[in-house]
Amino acid sequence: MAEVGGWIWERNLRSFLELLSHYVGYNFDATDWETVALAIEETDDERADGWYAYPLVGEAQQAEVRLARSAGGDEVSVTVHGPLTADLRLRADTLLSAYSMR
């Protein structure tokens, strides 16, 4: 098991999940986004029980994405966890870096 974590701007969350899903081989669609968008509203990265987990299960790879909004901010803390290949870890880390830029 491996884990990659960081934060992104909330406005980039959908794009982040769509691209990560593509790398996993999962078809992240409008229903997935609606589920995540509703769930993220109730999260808080300062509470241990305030995170939301969403599985991305593709044909050959899988990952669990844990998300929590920053209290009073526009950031979302993100952790990608699972049996991540070295390539998927690098891609997830790159997405985190790219989507945390202004």
Backbone as numpy.savetxt, mean C-alpha at the origin, in Angstrom:
# Nx Ny Nz CAx CAy CAz Cx Cy Cz
9.63 -14.28 4.58 8.79 -13.10 4.58 9.67 -11.85 4.58
9.21 -10.86 3.89 9.94 -9.60 3.80 8.96 -8.45 3.98
9.52 -7.28 4.25 8.67 -6.11 4.47 9.38 -4.86 3.97
8.62 -4.00 3.33 9.09 -2.70 2.86 8.09 -1.68 3.38
8.57 -0.60 3.94 7.65 0.38 4.50 8.10 1.81 4.29
7.15 2.70 4.44 7.42 4.13 4.32 6.11 4.88 4.32
6.09 6.00 3.63 4.86 6.78 3.54 4.75 7.39 2.15
3.52 7.73 1.77 3.25 8.41 0.51 2.20 9.48 0.77
2.05 10.39 -0.18 0.97 11.36 -0.09 -0.34 10.65 -0.38
-1.37 10.98 0.37 -2.65 10.31 0.23 -3.20 10.43 -1.20
-2.95 11.52 -1.87 -3.44 11.71 -3.23 -2.83 10.69 -4.21
-1.73 10.06 -3.82 -1.05 9.08 -4.67 -1.42 7.63 -4.33
-2.29 7.44 -3.36 -2.56 6.08 -2.88 -3.12 5.17 -3.97
-4.10 5.64 -4.72 -4.70 4.79 -5.74 -3.65 4.38 -6.78
-2.86 5.32 -7.26 -1.82 5.00 -8.25 -0.81 4.01 -7.67
-0.43 4.22 -6.42 0.51 3.31 -5.76 -0.05 1.88 -5.77
-1.30 1.74 -5.34 -1.91 0.42 -5.27 -2.10 -0.21 -6.65
-2.47 0.59 -7.63 -2.62 0.07 -8.99 -1.30 -0.45 -9.55
-0.23 0.32 -9.37 1.07 -0.12 -9.88 1.62 -1.32 -9.11
1.51 -1.28 -7.79 1.98 -2.42 -7.01 1.20 -3.68 -7.39
-0.10 -3.54 -7.58 -0.93 -4.68 -7.99 -0.47 -5.22 -9.33
-0.13 -4.33 -10.24 0.37 -4.75 -11.55 1.63 -5.61 -11.39
2.54 -5.17 -10.52 3.78 -5.92 -10.30 3.52 -7.28 -9.65
2.47 -7.36 -8.84 2.11 -8.62 -8.18 1.35 -9.54 -9.15
0.72 -8.95 -10.15 -0.09 -9.72 -11.08 -1.55 -9.78 -10.67
-1.97 -8.76 -9.90 -3.34 -8.68 -9.42 -4.05 -7.55 -10.17
-5.29 -7.77 -10.56 -6.07 -6.76 -11.27 -6.82 -5.90 -10.27
-6.21 -4.79 -9.87 -6.80 -3.85 -8.90 -7.81 -3.01 -9.66
-9.10 -3.17 -9.33 -10.13 -2.48 -10.09 -10.88 -1.46 -9.23
-11.95 -0.91 -9.78 -12.71 0.14 -9.09 -13.31 -0.35 -7.78
-13.72 -1.60 -7.73 -14.29 -2.16 -6.49 -13.22 -2.24 -5.41
-12.01 -2.65 -5.80 -10.90 -2.67 -4.84 -10.66 -1.27 -4.29
-10.62 -0.28 -5.19 -10.35 1.09 -4.76 -11.45 1.59 -3.82
-12.69 1.33 -4.13 -13.78 1.77 -3.26 -13.65 1.16 -1.87
-13.27 -0.10 -1.80 -13.07 -0.78 -0.51 -11.97 -0.10 0.29
-10.84 0.13 -0.35 -9.69 0.76 0.33 -10.02 2.19 0.72
-10.63 2.95 -0.19 -10.94 4.36 0.08 -11.85 4.51 1.30
-12.82 3.63 1.43 -13.71 3.67 2.61 -12.97 3.28 3.88
-12.17 2.23 3.79 -11.48 1.72 4.98 -10.41 2.68 5.49
-9.72 3.36 4.59 -8.61 4.23 5.00 -9.09 5.41 5.83
-10.35 5.79 5.67 -10.90 6.93 6.40 -10.84 6.72 7.92
-10.95 5.50 8.36 -10.99 5.19 9.79 -9.63 4.82 10.38
-8.56 4.96 9.61 -7.25 4.53 10.11 -6.51 5.68 10.81
-5.48 5.29 11.56 -4.66 6.26 12.29 -3.30 5.60 12.54
-2.25 6.15 11.94 -0.93 5.52 12.06 -0.32 5.62 13.45
-0.95 6.35 14.35 -0.44 6.46 15.72 -1.03 5.38 16.64
-1.98 4.62 16.13 -2.59 3.54 16.93 -2.18 2.19 16.35
-1.75 1.28 17.20 -1.36 -0.05 16.74 -2.51 -0.77 16.05
-3.74 -0.52 16.52 -4.91 -1.17 15.92 -5.59 -0.27 14.89
-4.92 0.79 14.47 -5.51 1.75 13.56 -5.12 1.58 12.10
-4.57 0.42 11.76 -4.12 0.17 10.40 -5.12 -0.72 9.66
-5.14 -0.58 8.34 -6.00 -1.41 7.49 -5.11 -2.27 6.59
-5.42 -3.55 6.50 -4.64 -4.46 5.66 -5.47 -4.90 4.46
-4.83 -4.89 3.29 -5.50 -5.31 2.05 -4.59 -6.29 1.31
-5.10 -7.47 1.00 -4.27 -8.45 0.29 -4.27 -8.21 -1.21
-3.12 -8.38 -1.81 -2.97 -8.36 -3.27 -2.43 -9.73 -3.65
-3.27 -10.56 -4.25 -2.88 -11.93 -4.58 -2.92 -12.10 -6.09
-1.74 -12.22 -6.67 -1.63 -12.44 -8.10 -1.41 -13.90 -8.41
-1.19 -14.20 -9.66 -0.98 -15.58 -10.07 0.32 -16.16 -9.54
1.38 -15.35 -9.53 2.69 -15.86 -9.11 3.22 -15.21 -7.84
2.65 -14.07 -7.45 3.15 -13.36 -6.27 1.98 -12.86 -5.45
2.29 -12.51 -4.20 1.28 -11.92 -3.34 1.93 -10.99 -2.33
1.14 -10.07 -1.84 1.62 -9.13 -0.83 0.42 -8.64 -0.03
0.67 -8.29 1.21 -0.34 -7.63 2.03 0.12 -6.19 2.20
-0.79 -5.27 1.91 -0.47 -3.86 2.06 -1.21 -3.36 3.29
-0.45 -2.82 4.25 -1.04 -2.23 5.45 -0.97 -0.72 5.30
-2.10 -0.05 5.60 -2.22 1.38 5.38 -2.77 2.08 6.61
-2.31 3.30 6.84 -2.86 4.13 7.91 -2.59 5.59 7.61
-3.61 6.40 7.77 -3.47 7.85 7.54 -2.70 8.48 8.69
-1.99 9.52 8.37 -1.29 10.30 9.37 -2.30 11.24 10.03
-2.32 11.23 11.34 -3.25 12.09 12.08 -2.94 13.55 11.75
-3.92 14.25 11.20 -3.77 15.66 10.91 -2.91 15.99 9.70
-2.57 14.98 8.90 -1.72 15.24 7.74 -2.30 14.68 6.46
-1.55 14.82 5.40 -1.95 14.31 4.09 -1.16 13.07 3.69
-0.47 12.48 4.65 0.37 11.32 4.37 -0.35 10.03 4.77
0.05 8.94 4.09 -0.43 7.61 4.43 0.80 6.75 4.68
0.88 6.14 5.85 1.94 5.19 6.12 1.59 3.89 5.42
2.60 3.26 4.83 2.38 2.05 4.04 3.42 1.01 4.40
2.98 -0.23 4.56 3.87 -1.36 4.72 3.44 -2.44 3.74
4.38 -2.94 2.96 4.13 -4.04 2.04 4.83 -5.25 2.63
4.07 -6.30 2.89 4.58 -7.46 3.62 4.21 -8.74 2.89
5.05 -9.73 2.99 4.73 -11.04 2.44 5.96 -11.73 1.87
5.73 -12.78 1.11 6.84 -13.50 0.47 7.31 -12.74 -0.77
7.88 -11.57 -0.54 8.26 -10.67 -1.63 9.58 -11.10 -2.27
9.59 -11.14 -3.58 10.84 -11.39 -4.28 11.72 -10.14 -4.15
12.99 -10.30 -4.47 13.90 -9.14 -4.42 13.43 -8.07 -5.39
12.94 -8.47 -6.55 12.43 -7.53 -7.55 11.21 -6.78 -7.02
10.30 -7.48 -6.40 9.09 -6.83 -5.87 9.43 -5.90 -4.71
10.37 -6.28 -3.86 10.81 -5.38 -2.78 11.37 -4.09 -3.35
12.20 -4.21 -4.38 12.80 -3.03 -5.01 11.72 -2.15 -5.65
10.78 -2.77 -6.32 9.71 -1.99 -6.96 8.83 -1.29 -5.92
8.49 -1.99 -4.85 7.67 -1.38 -3.79 8.42 -0.21 -3.16
9.70 -0.39 -2.89 10.50 0.67 -2.30 10.60 1.87 -3.25
10.76 1.62 -4.54 10.82 2.69 -5.53 9.50 3.44 -5.59
8.38 2.72 -5.57 7.07 3.37 -5.57 6.89 4.25 -4.34
7.31 3.75 -3.18 7.22 4.54 -1.95 8.03 5.83 -2.08
9.23 5.72 -2.60 10.07 6.91 -2.78 9.45 7.89 -3.76
8.96 7.38 -4.87 8.40 8.25 -5.91 7.14 8.96 -5.43
6.26 8.24 -4.73 4.98 8.82 -4.32 5.05 9.61 -3.01
6.24 9.73 -2.45 6.40 10.60 -1.28 7.03 11.93 -1.65
7.32 12.12 -2.93 7.90 13.38 -3.39 6.80 14.40 -3.61
7.10 15.64 -3.42 6.12 16.73 -3.62 5.81 16.90 -5.05
